[in-house]
mmCIF file of C-alpha atoms in Angstrom:
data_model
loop_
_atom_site.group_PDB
_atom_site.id
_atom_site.type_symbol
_atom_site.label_atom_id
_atom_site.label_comp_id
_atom_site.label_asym_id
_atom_site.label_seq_id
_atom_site.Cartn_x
_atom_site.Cartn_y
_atom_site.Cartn_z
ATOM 1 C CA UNK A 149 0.000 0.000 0.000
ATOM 2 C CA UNK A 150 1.706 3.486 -1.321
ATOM 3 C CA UNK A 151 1.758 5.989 1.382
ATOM 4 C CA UNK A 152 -1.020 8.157 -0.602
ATOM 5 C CA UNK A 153 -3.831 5.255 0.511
ATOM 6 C CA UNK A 154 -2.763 5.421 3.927
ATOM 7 C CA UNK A 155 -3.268 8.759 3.971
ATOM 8 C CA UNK A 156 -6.358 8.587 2.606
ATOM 9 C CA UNK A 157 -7.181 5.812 5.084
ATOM 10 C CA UNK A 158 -6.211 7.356 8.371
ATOM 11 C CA UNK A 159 -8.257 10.531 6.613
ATOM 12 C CA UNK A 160 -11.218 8.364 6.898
ATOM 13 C CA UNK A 161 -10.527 7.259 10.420
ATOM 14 C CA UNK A 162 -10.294 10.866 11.563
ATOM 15 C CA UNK A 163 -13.868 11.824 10.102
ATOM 16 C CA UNK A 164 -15.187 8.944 11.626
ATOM 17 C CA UNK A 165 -13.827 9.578 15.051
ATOM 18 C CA UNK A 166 -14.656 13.697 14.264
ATOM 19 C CA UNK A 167 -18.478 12.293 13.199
ATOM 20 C CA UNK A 168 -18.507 10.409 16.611
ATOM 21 C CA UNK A 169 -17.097 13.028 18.559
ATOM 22 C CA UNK A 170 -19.509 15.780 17.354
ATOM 23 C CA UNK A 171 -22.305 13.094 18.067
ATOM 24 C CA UNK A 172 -21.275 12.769 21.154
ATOM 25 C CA UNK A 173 -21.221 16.588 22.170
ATOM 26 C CA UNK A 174 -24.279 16.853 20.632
ATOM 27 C CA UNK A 175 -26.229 14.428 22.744
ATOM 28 C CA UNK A 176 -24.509 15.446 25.904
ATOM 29 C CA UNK A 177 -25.414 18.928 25.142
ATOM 30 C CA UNK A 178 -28.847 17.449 24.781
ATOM 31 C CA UNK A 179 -28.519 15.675 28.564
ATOM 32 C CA UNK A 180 -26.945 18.731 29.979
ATOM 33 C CA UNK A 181 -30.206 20.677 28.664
ATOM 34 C CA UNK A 182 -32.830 18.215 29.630
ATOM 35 C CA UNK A 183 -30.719 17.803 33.479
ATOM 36 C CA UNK A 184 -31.317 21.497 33.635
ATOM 37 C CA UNK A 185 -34.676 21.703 32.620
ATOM 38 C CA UNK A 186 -35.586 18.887 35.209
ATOM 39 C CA UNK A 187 -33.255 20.605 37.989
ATOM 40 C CA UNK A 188 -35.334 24.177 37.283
ATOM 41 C CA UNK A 189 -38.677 22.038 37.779
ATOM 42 C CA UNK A 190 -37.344 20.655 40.531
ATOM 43 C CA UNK A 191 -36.485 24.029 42.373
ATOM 44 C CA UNK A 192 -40.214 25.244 41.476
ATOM 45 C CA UNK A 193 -41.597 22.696 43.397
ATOM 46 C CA UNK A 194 -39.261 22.943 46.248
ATOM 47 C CA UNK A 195 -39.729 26.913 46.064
ATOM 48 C CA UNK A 196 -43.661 25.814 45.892
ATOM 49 C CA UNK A 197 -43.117 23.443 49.046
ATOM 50 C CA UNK A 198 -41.090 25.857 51.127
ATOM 51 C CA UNK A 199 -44.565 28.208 51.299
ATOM 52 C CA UNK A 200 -45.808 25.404 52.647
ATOM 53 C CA UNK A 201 -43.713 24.507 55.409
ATOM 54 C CA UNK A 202 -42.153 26.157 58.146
ATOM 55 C CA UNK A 203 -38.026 26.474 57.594
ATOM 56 C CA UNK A 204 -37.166 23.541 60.131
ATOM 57 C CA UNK A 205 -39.708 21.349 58.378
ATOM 58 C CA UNK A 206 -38.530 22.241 55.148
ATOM 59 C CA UNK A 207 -34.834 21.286 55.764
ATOM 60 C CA UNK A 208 -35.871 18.238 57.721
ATOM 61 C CA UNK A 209 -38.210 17.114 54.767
ATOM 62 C CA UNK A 210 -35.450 17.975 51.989
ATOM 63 C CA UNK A 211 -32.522 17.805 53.693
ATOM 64 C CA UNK A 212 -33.059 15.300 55.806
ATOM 65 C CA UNK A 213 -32.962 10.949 55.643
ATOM 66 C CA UNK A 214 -35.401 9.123 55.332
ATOM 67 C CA UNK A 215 -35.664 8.026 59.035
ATOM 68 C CA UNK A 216 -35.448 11.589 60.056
ATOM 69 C CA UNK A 217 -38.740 12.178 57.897
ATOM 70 C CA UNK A 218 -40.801 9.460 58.933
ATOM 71 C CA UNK A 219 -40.515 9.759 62.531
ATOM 72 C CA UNK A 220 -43.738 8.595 63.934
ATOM 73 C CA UNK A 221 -43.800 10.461 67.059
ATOM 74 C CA UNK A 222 -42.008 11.642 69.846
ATOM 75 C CA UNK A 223 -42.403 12.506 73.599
ATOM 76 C CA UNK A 224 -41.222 16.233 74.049
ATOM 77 C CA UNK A 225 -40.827 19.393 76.064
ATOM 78 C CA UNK A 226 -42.360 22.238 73.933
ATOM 79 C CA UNK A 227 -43.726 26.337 74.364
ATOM 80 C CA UNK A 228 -46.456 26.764 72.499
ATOM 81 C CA UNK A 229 -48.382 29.272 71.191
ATOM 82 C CA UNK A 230 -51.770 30.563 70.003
ATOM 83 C CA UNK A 231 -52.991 33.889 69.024
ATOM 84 C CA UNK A 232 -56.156 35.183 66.736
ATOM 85 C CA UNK A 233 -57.463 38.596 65.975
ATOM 86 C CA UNK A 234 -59.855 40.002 68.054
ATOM 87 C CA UNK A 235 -62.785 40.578 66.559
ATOM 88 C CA UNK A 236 -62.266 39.055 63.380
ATOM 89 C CA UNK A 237 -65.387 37.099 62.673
ATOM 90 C CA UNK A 238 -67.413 40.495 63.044
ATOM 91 C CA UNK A 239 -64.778 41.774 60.295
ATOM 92 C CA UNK A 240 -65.420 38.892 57.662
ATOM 93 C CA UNK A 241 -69.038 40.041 57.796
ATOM 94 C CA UNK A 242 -68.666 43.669 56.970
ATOM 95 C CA UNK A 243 -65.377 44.035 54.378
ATOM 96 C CA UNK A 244 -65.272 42.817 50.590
ATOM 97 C CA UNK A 245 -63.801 39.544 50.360
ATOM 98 C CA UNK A 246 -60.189 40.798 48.230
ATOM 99 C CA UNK A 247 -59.872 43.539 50.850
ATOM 100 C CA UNK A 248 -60.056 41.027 53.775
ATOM 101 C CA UNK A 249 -57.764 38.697 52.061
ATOM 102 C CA UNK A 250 -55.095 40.899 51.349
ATOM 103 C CA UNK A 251 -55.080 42.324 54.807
ATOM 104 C CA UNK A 252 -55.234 39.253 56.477
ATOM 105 C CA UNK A 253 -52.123 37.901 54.078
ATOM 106 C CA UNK A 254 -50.334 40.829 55.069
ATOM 107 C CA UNK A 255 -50.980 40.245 59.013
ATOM 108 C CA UNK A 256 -49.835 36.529 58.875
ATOM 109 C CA UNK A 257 -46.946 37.565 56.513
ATOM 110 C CA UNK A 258 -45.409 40.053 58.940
ATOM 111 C CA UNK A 259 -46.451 37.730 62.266
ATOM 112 C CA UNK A 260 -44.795 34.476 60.274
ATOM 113 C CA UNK A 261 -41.287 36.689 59.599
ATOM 114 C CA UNK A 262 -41.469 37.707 63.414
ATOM 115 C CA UNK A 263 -41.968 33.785 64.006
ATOM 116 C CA UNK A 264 -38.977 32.425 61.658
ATOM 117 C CA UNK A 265 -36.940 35.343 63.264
ATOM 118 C CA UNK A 266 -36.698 33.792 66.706
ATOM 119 C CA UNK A 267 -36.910 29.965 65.550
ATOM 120 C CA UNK A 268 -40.105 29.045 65.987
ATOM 121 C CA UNK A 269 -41.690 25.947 64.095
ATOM 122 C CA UNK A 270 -45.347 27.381 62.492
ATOM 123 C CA UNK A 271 -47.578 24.751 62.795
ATOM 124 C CA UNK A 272 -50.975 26.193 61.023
ATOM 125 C CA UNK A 273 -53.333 28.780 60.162
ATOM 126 C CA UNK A 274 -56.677 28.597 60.882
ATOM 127 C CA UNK A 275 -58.324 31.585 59.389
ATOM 128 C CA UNK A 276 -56.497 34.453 61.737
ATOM 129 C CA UNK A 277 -55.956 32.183 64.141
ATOM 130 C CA UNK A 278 -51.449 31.073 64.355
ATOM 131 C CA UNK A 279 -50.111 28.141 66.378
ATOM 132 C CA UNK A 280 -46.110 27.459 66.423
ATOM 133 C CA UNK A 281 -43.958 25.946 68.675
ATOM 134 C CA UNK A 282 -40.773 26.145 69.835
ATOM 135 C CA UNK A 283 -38.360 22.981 70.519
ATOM 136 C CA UNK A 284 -38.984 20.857 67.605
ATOM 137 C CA UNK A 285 -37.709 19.558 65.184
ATOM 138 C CA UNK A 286 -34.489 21.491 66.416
ATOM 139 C CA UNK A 287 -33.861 21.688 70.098
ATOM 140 C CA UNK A 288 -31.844 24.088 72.078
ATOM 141 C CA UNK A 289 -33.060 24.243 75.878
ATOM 142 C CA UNK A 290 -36.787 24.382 77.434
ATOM 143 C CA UNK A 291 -35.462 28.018 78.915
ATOM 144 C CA UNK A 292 -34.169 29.290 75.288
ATOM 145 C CA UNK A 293 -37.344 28.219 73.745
ATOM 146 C CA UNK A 294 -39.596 29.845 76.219
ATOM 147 C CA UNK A 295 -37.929 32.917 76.387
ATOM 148 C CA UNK A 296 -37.863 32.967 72.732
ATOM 149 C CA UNK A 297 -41.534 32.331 72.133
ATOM 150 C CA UNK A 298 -42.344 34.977 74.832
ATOM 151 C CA UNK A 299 -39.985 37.821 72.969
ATOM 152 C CA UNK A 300 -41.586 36.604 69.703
ATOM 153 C CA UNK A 301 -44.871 37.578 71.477
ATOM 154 C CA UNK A 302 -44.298 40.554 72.238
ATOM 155 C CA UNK A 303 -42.726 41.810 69.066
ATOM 156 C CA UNK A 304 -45.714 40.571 67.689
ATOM 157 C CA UNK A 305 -47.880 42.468 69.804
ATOM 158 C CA UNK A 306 -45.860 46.237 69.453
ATOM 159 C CA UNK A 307 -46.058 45.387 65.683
ATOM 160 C CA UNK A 308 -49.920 46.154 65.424
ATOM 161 C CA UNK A 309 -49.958 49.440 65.097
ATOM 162 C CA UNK A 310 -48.028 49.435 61.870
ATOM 163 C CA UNK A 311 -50.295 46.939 60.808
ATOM 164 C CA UNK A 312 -53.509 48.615 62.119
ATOM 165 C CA UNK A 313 -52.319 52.056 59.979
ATOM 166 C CA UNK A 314 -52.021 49.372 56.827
ATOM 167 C CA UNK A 315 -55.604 48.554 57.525
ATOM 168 C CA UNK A 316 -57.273 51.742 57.893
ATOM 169 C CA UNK A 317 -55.723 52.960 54.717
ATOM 170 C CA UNK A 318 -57.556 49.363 53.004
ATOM 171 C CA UNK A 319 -60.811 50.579 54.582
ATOM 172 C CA UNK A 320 -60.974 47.912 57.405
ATOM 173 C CA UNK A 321 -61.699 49.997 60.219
ATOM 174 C CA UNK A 322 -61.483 47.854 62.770
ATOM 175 C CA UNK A 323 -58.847 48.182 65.758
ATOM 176 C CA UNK A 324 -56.777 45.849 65.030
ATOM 177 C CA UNK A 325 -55.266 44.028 68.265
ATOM 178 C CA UNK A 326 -54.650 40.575 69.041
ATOM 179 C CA UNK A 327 -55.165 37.946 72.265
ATOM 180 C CA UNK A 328 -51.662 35.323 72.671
ATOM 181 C CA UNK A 329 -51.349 32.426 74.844
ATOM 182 C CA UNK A 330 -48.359 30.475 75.484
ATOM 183 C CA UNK A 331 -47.866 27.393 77.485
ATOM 184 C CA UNK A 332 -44.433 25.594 78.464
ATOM 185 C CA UNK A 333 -44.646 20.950 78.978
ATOM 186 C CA UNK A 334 -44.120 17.657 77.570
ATOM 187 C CA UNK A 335 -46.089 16.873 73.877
ATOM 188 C CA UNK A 336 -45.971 14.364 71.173
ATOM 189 C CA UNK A 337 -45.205 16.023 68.311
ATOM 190 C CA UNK A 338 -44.391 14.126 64.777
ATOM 191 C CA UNK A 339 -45.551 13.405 61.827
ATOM 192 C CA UNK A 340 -49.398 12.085 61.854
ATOM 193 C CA UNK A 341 -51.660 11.310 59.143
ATOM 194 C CA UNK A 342 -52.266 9.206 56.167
ATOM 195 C CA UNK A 343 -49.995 7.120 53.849
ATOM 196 C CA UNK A 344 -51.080 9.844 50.815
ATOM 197 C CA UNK A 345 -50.927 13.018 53.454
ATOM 198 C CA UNK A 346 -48.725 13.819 56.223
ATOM 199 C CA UNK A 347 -48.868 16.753 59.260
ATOM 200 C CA UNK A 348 -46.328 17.357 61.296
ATOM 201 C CA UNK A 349 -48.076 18.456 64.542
ATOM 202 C CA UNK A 350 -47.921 18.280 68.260
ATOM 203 C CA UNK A 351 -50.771 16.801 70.307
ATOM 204 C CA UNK A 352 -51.237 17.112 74.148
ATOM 205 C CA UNK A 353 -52.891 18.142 76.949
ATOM 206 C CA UNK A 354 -50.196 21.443 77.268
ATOM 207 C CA UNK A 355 -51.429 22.338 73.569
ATOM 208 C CA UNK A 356 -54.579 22.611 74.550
ATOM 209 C CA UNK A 357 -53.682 24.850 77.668
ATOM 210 C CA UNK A 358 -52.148 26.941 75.332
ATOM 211 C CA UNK A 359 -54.984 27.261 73.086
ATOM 212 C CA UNK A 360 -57.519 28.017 76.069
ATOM 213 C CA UNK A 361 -54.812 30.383 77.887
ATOM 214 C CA UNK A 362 -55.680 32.743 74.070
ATOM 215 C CA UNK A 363 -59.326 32.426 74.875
ATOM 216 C CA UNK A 364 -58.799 33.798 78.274
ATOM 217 C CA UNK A 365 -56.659 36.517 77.577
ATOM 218 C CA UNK A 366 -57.870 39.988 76.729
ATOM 219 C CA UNK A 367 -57.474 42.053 73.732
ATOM 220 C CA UNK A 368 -53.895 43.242 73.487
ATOM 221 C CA UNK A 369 -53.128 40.791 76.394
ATOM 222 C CA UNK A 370 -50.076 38.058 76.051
ATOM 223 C CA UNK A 371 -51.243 35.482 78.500
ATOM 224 C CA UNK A 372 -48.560 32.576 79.735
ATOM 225 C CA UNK A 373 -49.094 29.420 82.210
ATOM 226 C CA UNK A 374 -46.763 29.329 85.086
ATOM 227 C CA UNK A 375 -44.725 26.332 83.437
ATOM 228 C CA UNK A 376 -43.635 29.286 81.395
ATOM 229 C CA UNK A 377 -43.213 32.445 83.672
ATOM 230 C CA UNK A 378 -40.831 30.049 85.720
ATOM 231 C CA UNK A 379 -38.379 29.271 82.942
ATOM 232 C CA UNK A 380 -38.288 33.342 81.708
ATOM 233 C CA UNK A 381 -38.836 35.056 85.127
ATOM 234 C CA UNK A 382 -35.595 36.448 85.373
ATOM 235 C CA UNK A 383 -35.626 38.359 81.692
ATOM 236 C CA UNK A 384 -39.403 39.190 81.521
ATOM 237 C CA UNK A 385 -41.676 41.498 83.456
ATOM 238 C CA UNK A 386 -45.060 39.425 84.027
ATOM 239 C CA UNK A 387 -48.186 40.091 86.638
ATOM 240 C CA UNK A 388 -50.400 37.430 88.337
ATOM 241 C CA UNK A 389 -54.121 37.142 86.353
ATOM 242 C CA UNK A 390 -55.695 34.922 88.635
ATOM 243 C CA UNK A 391 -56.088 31.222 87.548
ATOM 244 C CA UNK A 392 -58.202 29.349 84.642
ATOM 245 C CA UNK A 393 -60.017 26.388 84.514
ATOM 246 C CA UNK A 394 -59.404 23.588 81.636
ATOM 247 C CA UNK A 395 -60.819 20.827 80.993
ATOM 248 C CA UNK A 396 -59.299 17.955 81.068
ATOM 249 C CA UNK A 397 -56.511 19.286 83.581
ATOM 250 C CA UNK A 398 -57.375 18.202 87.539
ATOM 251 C CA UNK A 399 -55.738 21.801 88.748
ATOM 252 C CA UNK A 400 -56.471 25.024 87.732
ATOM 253 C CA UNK A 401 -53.623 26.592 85.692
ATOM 254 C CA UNK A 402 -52.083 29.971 87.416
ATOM 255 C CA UNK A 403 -51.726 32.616 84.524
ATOM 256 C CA UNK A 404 -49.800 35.453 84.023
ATOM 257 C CA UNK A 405 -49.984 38.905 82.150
ATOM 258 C CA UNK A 406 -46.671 39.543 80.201
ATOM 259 C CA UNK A 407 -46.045 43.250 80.622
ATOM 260 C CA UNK A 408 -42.401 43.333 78.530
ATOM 261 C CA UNK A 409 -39.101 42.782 78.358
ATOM 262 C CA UNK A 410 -37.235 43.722 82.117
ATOM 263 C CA UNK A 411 -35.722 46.654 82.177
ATOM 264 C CA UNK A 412 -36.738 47.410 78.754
ATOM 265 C CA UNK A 413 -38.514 50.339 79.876
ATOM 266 C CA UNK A 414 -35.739 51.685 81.390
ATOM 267 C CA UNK A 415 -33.713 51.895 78.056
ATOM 268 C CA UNK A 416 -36.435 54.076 76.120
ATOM 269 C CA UNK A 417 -37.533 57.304 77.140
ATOM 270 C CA UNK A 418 -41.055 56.913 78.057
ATOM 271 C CA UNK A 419 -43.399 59.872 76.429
ATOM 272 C CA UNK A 420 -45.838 60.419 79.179
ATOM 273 C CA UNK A 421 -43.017 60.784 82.079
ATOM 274 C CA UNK A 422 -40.514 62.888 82.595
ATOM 275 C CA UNK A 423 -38.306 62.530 86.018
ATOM 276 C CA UNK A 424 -36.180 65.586 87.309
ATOM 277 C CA UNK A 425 -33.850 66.551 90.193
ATOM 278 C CA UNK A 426 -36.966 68.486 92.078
ATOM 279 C CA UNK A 427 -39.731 65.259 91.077
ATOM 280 C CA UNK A 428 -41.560 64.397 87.911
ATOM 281 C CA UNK A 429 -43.228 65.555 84.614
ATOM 282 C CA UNK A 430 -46.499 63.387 84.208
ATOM 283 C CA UNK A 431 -48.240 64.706 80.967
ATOM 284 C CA UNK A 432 -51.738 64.938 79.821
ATOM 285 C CA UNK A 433 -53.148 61.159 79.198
ATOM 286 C CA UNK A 434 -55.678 60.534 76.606
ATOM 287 C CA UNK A 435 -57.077 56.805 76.843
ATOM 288 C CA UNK A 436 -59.669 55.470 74.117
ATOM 289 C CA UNK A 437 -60.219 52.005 74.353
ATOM 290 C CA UNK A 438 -60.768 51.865 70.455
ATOM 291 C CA UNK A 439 -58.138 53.937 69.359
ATOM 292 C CA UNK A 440 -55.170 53.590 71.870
ATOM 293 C CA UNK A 441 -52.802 50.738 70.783
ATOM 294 C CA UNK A 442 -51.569 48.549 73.005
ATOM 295 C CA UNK A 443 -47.981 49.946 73.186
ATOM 296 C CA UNK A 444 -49.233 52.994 74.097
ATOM 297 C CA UNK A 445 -51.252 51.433 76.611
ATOM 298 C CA UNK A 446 -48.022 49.799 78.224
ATOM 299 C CA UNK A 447 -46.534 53.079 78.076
ATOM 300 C CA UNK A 448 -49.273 54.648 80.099
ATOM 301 C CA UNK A 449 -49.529 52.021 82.568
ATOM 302 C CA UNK A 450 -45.792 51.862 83.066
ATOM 303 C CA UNK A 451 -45.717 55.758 83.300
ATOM 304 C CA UNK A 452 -48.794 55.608 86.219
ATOM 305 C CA UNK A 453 -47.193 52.649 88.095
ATOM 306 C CA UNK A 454 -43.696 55.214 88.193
ATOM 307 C CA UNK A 455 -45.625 58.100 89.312
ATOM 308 C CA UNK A 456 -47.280 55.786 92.165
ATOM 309 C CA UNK A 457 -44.218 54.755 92.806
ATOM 310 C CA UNK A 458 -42.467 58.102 93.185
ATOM 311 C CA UNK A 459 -45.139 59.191 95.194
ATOM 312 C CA UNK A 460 -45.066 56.563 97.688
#
């Protein structure tokens, strides 16, 4: 064979392996396309599924084995918490059905960010009604959880106004306030359900001391169970309420008001007071039970119980 057919040969080798080649970038090319196509579908639905779950569920659900996400149950130490709009059933009668949704989206959007903030796990909605709870699926330390819940609480609460002026300006005229509860003791919490739909929830009899510790509170109030006030006493200002019966639980439960954060008065200058080296400043108070928010309550009481104080 003369070297001009070998040429020619190895010629034809090297467009056969250059045909194979470019066959081969092509159809990887066409892998790399469909593997990106399926990985953008595949974040949709998780971005779809993480508005559906609180962040701790989400990370255990996606993140997590598949032992960690088919946990049954478990016995645990929780704080839990309830809250609901006061008030709201009378608004759902009276206010056009897109104003009502949009105002109630933006109240559980701004109470759910308060919620992630300090850890908590949100276990539903119901309507305006919340429940979350703190110590599960992560766990830190019953005292960190309850003092977190509680803090959560009240940032919750001083954010109303805001919300109430967001309201108004939607034509809900309605004072917008809100009644908490929070209880502190052992729950089984896990996943419960159906083969075709689970819930991760807590059950319990504390859960439902929680819930009826809401009922019982006033508008504007943050009511906790003693189980609670004993594991946060030394960082939050509270006030005996008398006791509550619940059913189901032999002993009435001791409740207490939470007033706010101790010493956290101290720090901000409080409007309606003003201290000097010859006494005190007390200005002009103007109380409306429908218009005055509850921060501005607080800083009234706070400013009378000072005054009493200094006068004593």
């Amino acid at each position: 064979m003369d070297n001009e057919s070998i040429l020619e040969e190895e010629r034809a080798k090297y467009a056969e392996l250059e045909v194979l080649y470019q066959n081969i970038i092509d159809h990887s090319t066409e892998i790399e396309n469909e593997l990106l196509e399926n990985n953008k579908t595949i974040q949709m639905y998780l971005d779809r599924m993480r508005r559906y779950l609180s962040p701790q569920l989400y990370e255990m659900v996606t993140g997590g084995t598949e032992g960690e996400t088919s946990i049954s149950h478990q016995r645990r130490k929780l704080t839990i918490f309830f809250s609901d709009i006061v008030g709201f059933t009378t608004i759902t009668d009276s206010i056009e059905p897109e104003i009502l949704s949009d105002c109630l989206n933006k109240y559980l959007d701004v109470m759910s960010s308060i919620a992630i903030k300090y850890g908590g796990t949100i276990d539903k909605f119901i309507g305006d009604a919340i429940m979350i709870f703190f110590g599960a699926p992560s766990f830190e330390n019953d005292k960190t959880h309850a003092l977190n819940c509680v803090k959560m609480a009240i940032e919750m609460r001083d954010s109303l106004p805001a919300l109430d002026e967001y309201w108004r300006k939607s034509g809900i005229n309605h004072n917008l306030t809100c009644r908490i509860g929070i209880n502190t003791g052992y729950v089984t919490v896990g996943n419960f359900g159906t083969n075709e739909r689970m819930d991760y929830t807590i059950i319990g009899g504390p859960v439902n001391v929680a819930s009826r510790l809401e009922h019982a509170s006033d508008a504007g109030e943050i009511l906790i169970s003693n189980a609670t006030k004993s594991l946060i006493d030394e960082f939050i200002d509270t006030k005996p309420k008398g006791e509550i019966v619940v059913k189901g639980v032999h002993t009435p439960i001791e409740t207490f008001q939470v007033v706010g954060l101790k010493n956290d008065h101290e720090k901000k200058e409080n409007p309606f007071l003003k201290f000097d080296n010859e006494g005190f400043l007390l200005k002009p108070l103007h109380f409306d039970k429908l218009s005055t928010n509850p921060e501005e309550r607080r800083l009234m009481q706070h400013a009378l119980e000072k005054a009493l104080a200094a006068l004593k």
